[in-house]
Amino acid sequence: MAKEIKLEPSRSFREFRLLTGKTTIKNITSKVSLRTKLCTLPGKKGKFINLNIPFISAAMQAVTGIRMGIALAQHGGIGVTPCSIPISEQVSIIQGVKQFKAGFHEDVFCVKATDSLKSVAKTIKEKGYNSFPVTSNGKMNGKLLGVIRDREFDLKGDLDLTVKERMSKRYLTAKEGITLKDSNSLMIKNGATHVYVMDTKSHLKFVVFRKDLLRQMEYPEGTIDHNRRYCIAGSVSTQPKDQKRVDALIEAEADAIFIDSSDGFTQFQKDVIDYVRTKSKTIPVIGGNVITREGFRFLAESGFNAVKVGMGIGSGCITQEQKGTGRGQATAIREIVEERDIYLKETGTYIPIISDGGIGNSSHMVIGLAMGSDSIMMGRFFAQYSESSSAMRKHPQLGPVKEYWMEASNRARNYGRYETSKDLFFEEGVEGFVPLTGSMHDNIWEPIQKIKSALSNAGCANIPEFHKDAVLELQSIASIQDGGIHDIITN
Ligand code: IMP
């Protein structure tokens, strides 16, 4: 006989509904904030990385690449890059996101005065840049000699000339030490598109771009780091070979490391955080996935900065069928949130909880948050947007669809997530499609608005209030049926 057989069935988010609380002018939908805690900051008790929306895109090949990372950070969430791709590919996604809207760019493409305009024209065509600092060594940190822009030369007629013959000496400069705010005001006052920041010897240290300022104005809720770059996280497996991946993620300045594992109640998770801490005392490390209070406590006591919860409930996951392991997400979250609160009372440390997997629509999001999750990690939900990493296809019945494949499908073969290997691999996930909804930029307002509206119905103005005051009720099958469309014929 097993050590214990729990006879109370585990529950899904789908089985619960939120009851109403008193709505006042303080918590009408337009006043609701979805700001939430992603993770604690190591060594800074009581400090967190915060998100403006509680959304995290899953560490999956089909989901999080550069476009997803940028778009989600623009709206106030964060993407997690998968660890089932080569390290160099993962690093280049992180770099792509970081470079998209840096405040002070340190690695701008420069040219030399002796370079030919032909090579500049080639770079314009290949990389899409249209302005290049001209420095003594053709690199950042060289002496700034001029600027060459696509408008300064004839892209057809001048190609035999050198940069020196066409470069401009009219550009805006500032001294190293200027704040981003001051360099932005300087740029606006002078109607300039760039500020070139130099040290006392006229060596080019940074470039500030007007387009970054415009992007900041367009997405004021964006998740940004101390350098005003968009935030992006990286995942690693617990396999020892991924120590190299940890090193690369730290070097690339990922904002957090997520351990990607289907069963996070393992000694290997502690081994990973111990290794990370020999390399960085400051990068947050998120552990998981766990589904029991014991699993949570193990990760909390191992020093993790947030914990992911969920096993066997992802949209294309077949773990429960294959191995019989897993748990209803509502039960897992409820138990772990209870343990998190006990841990908080004992230690004074609040560990954010991430609900990972199985969330397909805004009603599940609302219930997950009400139960005490601080944020939600989603794969299928983000796969529906054009920014997800997968290819778009025309499905004969469904029209435009995006390919979506799980990490333990034959296509992704993420051995690290399942502590397996090439020879012993079996599938724990399937491969399929999700209907394409369009761009995240045009559509993400809708789930956000629905969640805000639910908080307002519950009489709550923000997520901490929601955690404290939400009242949920388990539904009977009949009441769930009543809550759906019934007794009418729809068009
Ligand atoms: P979804 O949002 O329901 O599609 O679930 C996404 C989550 O499922 C991910 O964040 C992972 O935690 C989990 N997951 C990813 N790949 C697999 C798999 O192959 N089997 C089981 N779970 C998976």
Coordinates of C-alpha atoms and ligand atoms in Angstrom, one line a residue:
M1 CA 0.0 0.0 0.0
A2 CA 1.1 3.5 -0.7
K3 CA 2.4 5.7 2.2
E4 CA -0.7 7.8 1.8
I5 CA -3.8 7.8 -0.4
K6 CA -5.6 11.1 -0.5
L7 CA -9.2 10.6 -1.2
E8 CA -10.2 14.2 -1.6
P9 CA -10.0 14.8 -5.4
S10 CA -7.6 17.5 -6.6
R11 CA -9.3 20.5 -8.2
S12 CA -8.8 22.5 -11.4
F13 CA -9.2 26.3 -11.8
R14 CA -12.2 25.5 -14.0
E15 CA -14.2 24.3 -11.1
F16 CA -14.2 27.6 -9.1
R17 CA -16.0 30.9 -9.5
L18 CA -15.2 34.2 -7.9
L19 CA -17.9 35.8 -5.7
T20 CA -18.4 39.5 -5.6
G21 CA -17.1 42.0 -3.1
K22 CA -18.2 45.6 -2.7
T23 CA -17.1 47.8 -5.6
T24 CA -16.5 51.4 -4.9
I25 CA -15.0 54.3 -6.8
K26 CA -11.5 53.2 -5.5
N27 CA -11.7 49.9 -7.3
I28 CA -13.6 50.5 -10.5
T29 CA -12.0 48.7 -13.4
S30 CA -10.1 51.7 -14.7
K31 CA -8.4 52.1 -11.3
V32 CA -7.3 48.5 -10.9
S33 CA -3.6 47.8 -11.0
L34 CA -2.2 44.4 -12.0
R35 CA 1.3 45.1 -10.8
T36 CA 2.7 42.0 -9.1
K37 CA 5.8 40.4 -7.7
L38 CA 7.9 38.2 -10.1
C39 CA 10.6 37.2 -7.6
T40 CA 12.6 38.4 -4.6
L41 CA 15.9 40.1 -5.2
P42 CA 18.8 38.1 -3.7
G43 CA 20.4 39.8 -0.7
K44 CA 17.8 42.6 -0.6
K45 CA 15.2 41.6 1.9
G46 CA 11.7 42.9 1.1
K47 CA 12.7 43.9 -2.5
F48 CA 11.3 42.3 -5.6
I49 CA 11.4 42.4 -9.4
N50 CA 7.9 43.6 -10.2
L51 CA 5.8 43.2 -13.4
N52 CA 3.0 45.5 -14.4
I53 CA 1.0 42.6 -15.7
P54 CA 1.2 39.1 -14.2
F55 CA 2.1 37.3 -17.4
I56 CA 5.2 35.2 -18.2
S57 CA 5.7 33.5 -21.5
A58 CA 6.8 29.8 -21.2
A59 CA 10.3 28.6 -21.7
M60 CA 9.4 26.8 -24.8
Q61 CA 10.8 26.6 -28.4
A62 CA 7.4 27.4 -29.8
V63 CA 6.8 30.4 -27.6
T64 CA 9.7 32.7 -26.5
G65 CA 12.0 34.2 -29.0
I66 CA 13.1 37.8 -29.6
R67 CA 9.7 39.1 -30.8
M68 CA 7.8 37.5 -27.9
G69 CA 10.4 38.7 -25.4
I70 CA 10.2 42.3 -26.6
A71 CA 6.4 42.5 -27.0
L72 CA 5.7 41.0 -23.6
A73 CA 8.2 43.2 -21.8
Q74 CA 6.6 46.2 -23.6
H75 CA 3.3 45.4 -22.1
G76 CA 4.7 44.8 -18.6
G77 CA 5.3 41.0 -18.4
I78 CA 8.4 39.0 -19.1
G79 CA 9.5 36.2 -21.4
V80 CA 11.6 33.2 -20.5
T81 CA 13.9 31.8 -23.2
P82 CA 14.0 28.0 -23.6
C83 CA 17.0 25.9 -22.6
S84 CA 16.3 23.3 -25.3
I85 CA 18.0 25.4 -27.9
P86 CA 21.8 25.9 -28.3
I87 CA 23.3 28.3 -25.7
S88 CA 24.4 30.7 -28.4
E89 CA 20.8 30.9 -29.7
Q90 CA 19.4 31.5 -26.3
V91 CA 22.0 34.3 -25.6
S92 CA 21.3 36.0 -28.9
I93 CA 17.6 36.2 -28.0
I94 CA 18.5 37.8 -24.7
Q95 CA 20.9 40.2 -26.4
G96 CA 18.2 41.0 -29.0
V97 CA 15.7 41.9 -26.4
K98 CA 18.3 43.9 -24.3
Q99 CA 19.5 45.8 -27.3
F100 CA 16.0 46.7 -28.6
K101 CA 15.5 49.7 -26.3
A102 CA 18.6 50.3 -24.3
G103 CA 18.9 53.7 -22.7
F104 CA 22.7 54.0 -23.2
H105 CA 23.8 51.7 -26.1
E106 CA 27.4 50.5 -25.5
D107 CA 27.7 48.3 -28.6
V108 CA 26.7 50.4 -31.6
F109 CA 27.9 49.4 -35.0
C110 CA 30.8 51.9 -35.9
V111 CA 32.8 52.5 -39.0
K112 CA 36.3 53.9 -39.8
A113 CA 36.8 57.1 -41.9
T114 CA 38.8 55.0 -44.4
D115 CA 36.0 52.5 -44.9
S116 CA 34.3 52.5 -48.3
L117 CA 30.8 53.8 -48.7
K118 CA 30.2 50.5 -50.6
S119 CA 30.7 48.5 -47.3
V120 CA 28.5 51.0 -45.4
A121 CA 25.7 50.6 -48.0
K122 CA 26.0 46.8 -47.6
T123 CA 25.6 47.1 -43.8
I124 CA 22.6 49.4 -44.3
K125 CA 21.0 46.8 -46.6
E126 CA 21.9 43.8 -44.4
K127 CA 21.2 45.1 -40.9
G128 CA 18.7 47.9 -41.6
Y129 CA 20.8 50.5 -39.7
N130 CA 20.8 54.0 -41.2
S131 CA 23.3 55.9 -39.1
F132 CA 26.9 55.0 -38.0
P133 CA 29.4 56.8 -35.7
V134 CA 32.8 57.2 -37.4
T135 CA 35.5 56.4 -34.9
S136 CA 39.3 56.3 -35.1
N137 CA 39.3 52.4 -34.7
G138 CA 35.9 51.7 -36.2
K139 CA 34.6 50.6 -32.8
M140 CA 33.0 51.9 -29.7
N141 CA 35.6 53.6 -27.4
G142 CA 37.5 54.9 -30.4
K143 CA 37.8 58.7 -30.9
L144 CA 34.6 60.1 -32.4
L145 CA 35.4 61.7 -35.8
G146 CA 32.0 62.1 -37.4
V147 CA 28.7 60.5 -38.3
I148 CA 27.7 58.9 -41.6
R149 CA 24.0 58.5 -42.3
D150 CA 22.2 57.1 -45.3
R151 CA 21.0 60.6 -46.2
E152 CA 24.6 61.8 -46.5
F153 CA 25.5 59.9 -49.6
D154 CA 24.1 58.6 -52.8
L155 CA 23.5 54.9 -52.2
K156 CA 24.2 54.3 -55.9
G157 CA 26.5 57.1 -57.1
D158 CA 28.9 57.5 -54.2
L159 CA 29.9 53.9 -53.6
D160 CA 33.5 54.4 -54.8
L161 CA 34.1 57.1 -52.2
T162 CA 35.3 56.6 -48.6
V163 CA 33.3 57.5 -45.4
K164 CA 35.7 60.5 -44.8
E165 CA 34.5 62.2 -48.0
R166 CA 30.8 62.2 -47.0
M167 CA 30.7 62.0 -43.2
S168 CA 29.0 64.8 -41.2
K169 CA 30.6 66.7 -38.3
R170 CA 27.2 68.0 -37.2
Y171 CA 25.9 65.8 -34.4
L172 CA 24.8 66.2 -30.8
T173 CA 27.3 65.2 -28.0
A174 CA 27.2 65.0 -24.3
K175 CA 29.7 64.3 -21.6
E176 CA 29.9 60.9 -19.9
G177 CA 28.0 61.0 -16.6
I178 CA 24.9 62.7 -18.2
T179 CA 21.6 61.1 -17.0
L180 CA 19.3 59.4 -19.4
K181 CA 16.6 62.0 -18.6
D182 CA 19.0 64.9 -19.4
S183 CA 20.2 63.3 -22.6
N184 CA 16.6 62.7 -23.7
S185 CA 15.7 66.4 -23.0
L186 CA 18.8 67.5 -24.9
M187 CA 17.7 65.4 -27.9
I188 CA 14.2 66.8 -27.8
K189 CA 15.4 70.4 -27.5
N190 CA 17.7 70.0 -30.4
G191 CA 15.4 68.0 -32.6
A192 CA 18.2 65.4 -32.9
T193 CA 17.9 61.6 -33.4
H194 CA 21.0 60.6 -31.4
V195 CA 23.2 61.8 -28.6
Y196 CA 26.8 60.7 -28.7
V197 CA 28.1 60.4 -25.1
M198 CA 31.9 60.9 -24.9
D199 CA 34.6 60.8 -22.2
T200 CA 37.0 63.7 -21.6
K201 CA 39.2 62.4 -24.5
S202 CA 36.4 62.4 -27.0
H203 CA 36.2 58.6 -27.0
L204 CA 32.7 57.4 -27.8
K205 CA 31.2 55.6 -24.8
F206 CA 27.5 55.4 -25.5
V207 CA 24.8 56.4 -28.0
V208 CA 21.3 57.4 -27.0
F209 CA 18.6 56.9 -29.6
R210 CA 15.5 59.0 -30.1
K211 CA 13.6 55.9 -31.2
D212 CA 14.1 54.4 -27.7
L213 CA 12.5 57.4 -26.2
L214 CA 9.5 57.1 -28.6
R215 CA 9.2 53.4 -27.7
Q216 CA 9.3 54.3 -24.0
M217 CA 6.5 56.8 -24.5
E218 CA 4.4 54.2 -26.4
Y219 CA 4.8 51.5 -23.8
P220 CA 5.1 53.3 -20.4
E221 CA 4.2 50.1 -18.5
G222 CA 7.2 48.1 -19.9
T223 CA 9.3 45.8 -17.7
I224 CA 12.7 47.5 -17.7
D225 CA 16.0 46.9 -16.0
H226 CA 18.2 49.5 -14.2
N227 CA 19.6 50.4 -17.6
R228 CA 16.2 51.0 -19.0
R229 CA 16.5 47.9 -21.3
Y230 CA 13.6 45.4 -21.6
C231 CA 13.8 42.5 -19.2
I232 CA 14.1 38.9 -20.3
A233 CA 14.9 35.8 -18.4
G234 CA 16.7 32.6 -19.4
S235 CA 15.9 29.0 -18.4
V236 CA 18.4 26.2 -17.6
S237 CA 18.0 22.5 -16.9
T238 CA 19.4 20.8 -13.8
Q239 CA 21.8 18.8 -15.9
P240 CA 25.5 19.5 -15.0
K241 CA 26.3 20.4 -18.6
D242 CA 24.0 23.4 -18.2
Q243 CA 26.5 25.1 -15.9
K244 CA 27.9 26.5 -19.1
R245 CA 24.4 27.9 -19.9
V246 CA 24.2 29.5 -16.4
D247 CA 27.5 31.2 -17.1
A248 CA 26.4 32.4 -20.5
L249 CA 23.1 33.7 -19.1
I250 CA 24.8 35.7 -16.3
E251 CA 27.3 37.1 -18.9
A252 CA 24.4 38.1 -21.2
E253 CA 22.8 39.9 -18.2
A254 CA 19.6 37.9 -18.2
D255 CA 17.3 39.3 -15.5
A256 CA 16.5 36.0 -13.9
I257 CA 17.3 32.3 -14.3
F258 CA 14.3 29.9 -14.3
I259 CA 15.0 26.2 -13.7
D260 CA 13.0 24.3 -16.4
S261 CA 12.1 21.0 -14.8
S262 CA 8.8 19.1 -14.7
D263 CA 9.6 17.8 -11.2
G264 CA 11.4 20.5 -9.1
F265 CA 11.4 18.6 -5.8
T266 CA 14.9 17.3 -6.4
Q267 CA 18.3 17.8 -4.9
F268 CA 19.4 18.9 -8.4
Q269 CA 17.5 22.1 -8.1
K270 CA 19.6 23.0 -5.0
D271 CA 22.7 22.0 -6.8
V272 CA 21.8 24.5 -9.5
I273 CA 21.2 27.4 -7.2
D274 CA 24.3 26.6 -5.3
Y275 CA 26.3 26.8 -8.5
V276 CA 24.6 30.0 -9.6
R277 CA 25.5 31.6 -6.3
T278 CA 29.2 30.8 -6.8
K279 CA 28.9 32.9 -10.0
S280 CA 26.4 35.7 -9.0
K281 CA 25.1 36.8 -5.7
T282 CA 22.5 39.0 -7.4
I283 CA 20.7 37.2 -10.2
P284 CA 17.3 35.9 -9.1
V285 CA 16.8 32.1 -9.5
I286 CA 13.4 30.6 -9.8
G287 CA 12.8 27.0 -9.0
G288 CA 10.2 24.4 -9.8
N289 CA 8.0 23.0 -10.8
V290 CA 6.5 21.7 -7.6
I291 CA 3.0 20.6 -6.6
T292 CA 3.2 19.9 -2.9
R293 CA 3.9 21.9 0.2
E294 CA 7.0 19.8 0.9
G295 CA 8.3 20.6 -2.6
F296 CA 7.7 24.3 -2.0
R297 CA 9.4 24.3 1.4
F298 CA 12.4 22.5 0.0
L299 CA 12.8 25.2 -2.7
A300 CA 12.1 28.0 -0.2
E301 CA 14.7 26.7 2.2
S302 CA 17.2 26.3 -0.7
G303 CA 17.1 30.0 -1.3
F304 CA 15.0 30.3 -4.4
N305 CA 13.6 33.7 -5.3
A306 CA 10.2 32.5 -6.6
V307 CA 8.7 29.1 -7.1
K308 CA 6.8 27.7 -10.1
V309 CA 3.9 25.4 -9.5
G310 CA 2.3 22.9 -11.9
M311 CA 2.7 19.3 -13.2
G312 CA 0.8 17.4 -15.8
I313 CA -1.6 20.1 -16.6
G314 CA -0.1 21.9 -19.6
S315 CA -2.3 22.2 -22.7
G316 CA -0.4 19.6 -24.7
C317 CA 1.0 17.7 -21.8
I318 CA 0.6 13.9 -21.5
T319 CA 2.6 13.4 -18.3
Q320 CA -0.5 12.3 -16.4
E321 CA -1.3 9.6 -19.0
Q322 CA 2.2 8.4 -19.4
K323 CA 3.3 8.3 -15.8
G324 CA 0.3 8.9 -13.6
T325 CA 2.0 11.9 -12.0
G326 CA 0.6 15.4 -11.6
R327 CA -2.1 17.3 -9.7
G328 CA -5.0 19.5 -10.3
Q329 CA -3.6 23.1 -10.4
A330 CA -6.2 24.6 -8.0
T331 CA -5.3 22.1 -5.3
A332 CA -1.5 22.5 -5.9
I333 CA -1.7 26.3 -5.8
R334 CA -4.0 26.4 -2.8
E335 CA -1.7 24.1 -0.7
I336 CA 1.5 25.9 -1.8
V337 CA 0.1 29.4 -1.2
E338 CA -0.9 28.2 2.3
E339 CA 2.7 26.9 2.9
R340 CA 4.1 30.1 1.5
D341 CA 2.1 32.1 4.0
I342 CA 3.4 29.9 6.9
Y343 CA 6.9 30.4 5.6
L344 CA 6.4 34.2 5.5
K345 CA 5.2 34.2 9.1
E346 CA 8.2 32.1 10.2
T347 CA 10.9 34.0 8.2
G348 CA 9.5 37.3 7.1
T349 CA 10.3 36.3 3.5
Y350 CA 7.5 36.4 0.9
I351 CA 8.2 34.0 -1.9
P352 CA 6.2 34.8 -5.1
I353 CA 4.3 31.9 -6.6
I354 CA 4.1 31.4 -10.4
S355 CA 1.2 29.2 -11.6
D356 CA 2.6 27.4 -14.7
G357 CA 0.6 25.5 -17.3
G358 CA -3.0 24.8 -18.2
I359 CA -4.2 28.4 -18.3
G360 CA -6.2 28.8 -21.5
N361 CA -8.4 31.8 -21.0
S362 CA -9.0 34.9 -18.8
S363 CA -11.4 33.1 -16.4
H364 CA -8.6 30.6 -15.5
M365 CA -6.2 33.5 -15.0
V366 CA -8.6 35.2 -12.6
I367 CA -9.1 32.1 -10.5
G368 CA -5.3 31.4 -10.5
L369 CA -4.6 34.9 -9.2
A370 CA -7.4 34.9 -6.7
M371 CA -6.0 31.6 -5.3
G372 CA -2.8 33.4 -4.4
S373 CA -0.5 33.1 -7.5
D374 CA 1.5 36.2 -8.1
S375 CA 1.9 35.6 -11.8
I376 CA 1.0 33.1 -14.5
M377 CA 3.3 31.3 -16.9
M378 CA 1.6 30.4 -20.2
G379 CA 2.6 28.6 -23.4
R380 CA -0.5 27.9 -25.5
F381 CA -2.0 31.3 -24.7
F382 CA 1.1 33.2 -26.0
A383 CA 1.5 30.8 -29.0
Q384 CA -1.7 32.3 -30.5
Y385 CA 0.0 35.6 -31.1
S386 CA 2.0 36.4 -34.2
E387 CA 5.0 37.3 -31.9
S388 CA 5.4 33.7 -30.8
S389 CA 8.5 31.9 -32.2
S390 CA 6.7 29.3 -34.2
A391 CA 5.7 29.3 -37.8
M392 CA 2.3 30.3 -39.1
R393 CA 0.4 27.8 -41.3
K394 CA -2.9 27.8 -43.2
H395 CA -5.1 25.1 -41.7
P396 CA -7.8 23.8 -44.1
Q397 CA -10.6 24.2 -41.6
L398 CA -9.2 26.6 -39.0
G399 CA -7.6 29.1 -41.3
P400 CA -4.3 30.7 -40.1
V401 CA -2.8 28.8 -37.2
K402 CA 0.5 28.8 -35.3
E403 CA 2.4 25.6 -34.7
Y404 CA 2.6 24.7 -31.0
W405 CA 4.7 21.8 -29.7
M406 CA 5.5 20.9 -26.1
E407 CA 9.0 20.6 -24.7
A408 CA 8.8 16.8 -24.2
S409 CA 7.3 16.2 -27.7
N410 CA 9.4 14.4 -30.3
R411 CA 9.9 17.7 -32.0
A412 CA 11.5 19.6 -29.0
R413 CA 13.1 16.6 -27.2
N414 CA 13.9 18.7 -24.1
Y415 CA 15.9 15.9 -22.3
G416 CA 17.0 18.2 -19.5
R417 CA 13.5 19.1 -18.4
Y418 CA 12.7 15.4 -17.8
E419 CA 16.1 14.2 -16.5
T420 CA 16.3 11.8 -19.5
S421 CA 18.6 11.3 -22.5
K422 CA 18.5 10.6 -26.2
D423 CA 18.4 6.8 -25.8
L424 CA 15.7 6.7 -23.0
F425 CA 13.5 9.5 -24.2
F426 CA 9.7 9.0 -24.3
E427 CA 7.1 11.7 -25.1
E428 CA 5.4 13.6 -22.3
G429 CA 3.9 16.2 -24.6
V430 CA 2.3 16.5 -28.1
E431 CA 2.6 18.7 -31.1
G432 CA -0.3 20.6 -32.8
F433 CA -1.7 24.0 -33.7
V434 CA -3.4 26.9 -32.1
P435 CA -5.6 29.4 -34.1
L436 CA -3.7 32.6 -34.8
T437 CA -5.3 35.5 -33.0
G438 CA -3.1 38.3 -34.5
S439 CA -0.5 40.5 -32.9
M440 CA -0.2 40.7 -29.1
H441 CA -0.1 44.4 -29.4
D442 CA -3.7 44.5 -30.8
N443 CA -5.1 41.8 -28.5
I444 CA -3.5 41.6 -25.1
W445 CA -5.7 44.5 -23.8
E446 CA -8.6 42.1 -23.7
P447 CA -7.5 39.5 -21.1
I448 CA -5.9 42.4 -19.1
Q449 CA -9.2 44.3 -19.1
K450 CA -11.2 41.1 -18.1
I451 CA -8.9 40.4 -15.2
K452 CA -9.1 44.1 -14.0
S453 CA -12.9 43.9 -14.3
A454 CA -13.0 40.7 -12.2
L455 CA -10.8 42.3 -9.5
S456 CA -13.2 45.3 -9.5
N457 CA -16.2 42.9 -9.1
A458 CA -14.4 41.4 -6.1
G459 CA -14.0 44.8 -4.6
C460 CA -10.2 44.8 -5.1
A461 CA -8.0 47.5 -6.5
N462 CA -4.8 45.4 -6.9
I463 CA -3.4 41.9 -6.7
P464 CA -2.3 42.0 -3.0
E465 CA -5.9 43.0 -2.1
F466 CA -7.2 40.3 -4.4
H467 CA -5.1 37.7 -2.5
K468 CA -6.4 38.9 0.8
D469 CA -10.1 39.5 0.0
A470 CA -11.1 37.3 -2.9
V471 CA -13.8 34.7 -2.1
L472 CA -14.0 31.7 -4.3
E473 CA -16.5 28.9 -4.5
L474 CA -16.4 25.4 -5.8
Q475 CA -19.1 24.8 -8.4
S476 CA -21.3 21.8 -9.0
I477 CA -21.3 20.4 -12.6
A478 CA -24.8 21.9 -13.0
S479 CA -23.7 25.4 -11.9
I480 CA -20.8 25.2 -14.3
Q481 CA -23.2 24.3 -17.0
D482 CA -25.5 27.2 -16.0
G483 CA -22.4 29.5 -16.3
G484 CA -22.0 28.5 -20.0
I485 CA -24.3 29.2 -22.9
H486 CA -27.4 27.1 -22.6
D487 CA -30.9 26.8 -23.9
I488 CA -30.3 29.0 -26.9
I489 CA -29.1 28.3 -30.4
T490 CA -26.1 30.5 -31.2
N491 CA -25.3 31.8 -34.7
Ligands
IMP1 P1 0.2 25.7 -21.5 O1 0.3 27.1 -21.1 O2 -1.0 25.0 -20.9 O3 0.5 25.4 -22.9 O4 1.4 25.0 -20.6 C1 2.8 25.5 -20.8 C2 3.6 24.8 -19.7 O5 3.5 23.4 -19.8 C3 5.1 25.1 -19.7 O6 5.4 26.3 -19.1 C4 5.7 23.9 -19.0 O7 5.6 24.1 -17.6 C5 4.8 22.8 -19.4 N1 5.3 22.0 -20.4 C6 6.0 22.3 -21.5 N2 6.3 21.2 -22.3 C7 5.7 20.2 -21.7 C8 5.6 18.8 -22.0 O8 6.1 18.3 -23.1 N3 4.9 18.0 -21.1 C9 4.4 18.5 -20.0 N4 4.4 19.8 -19.7 C10 5.1 20.6 -20.5

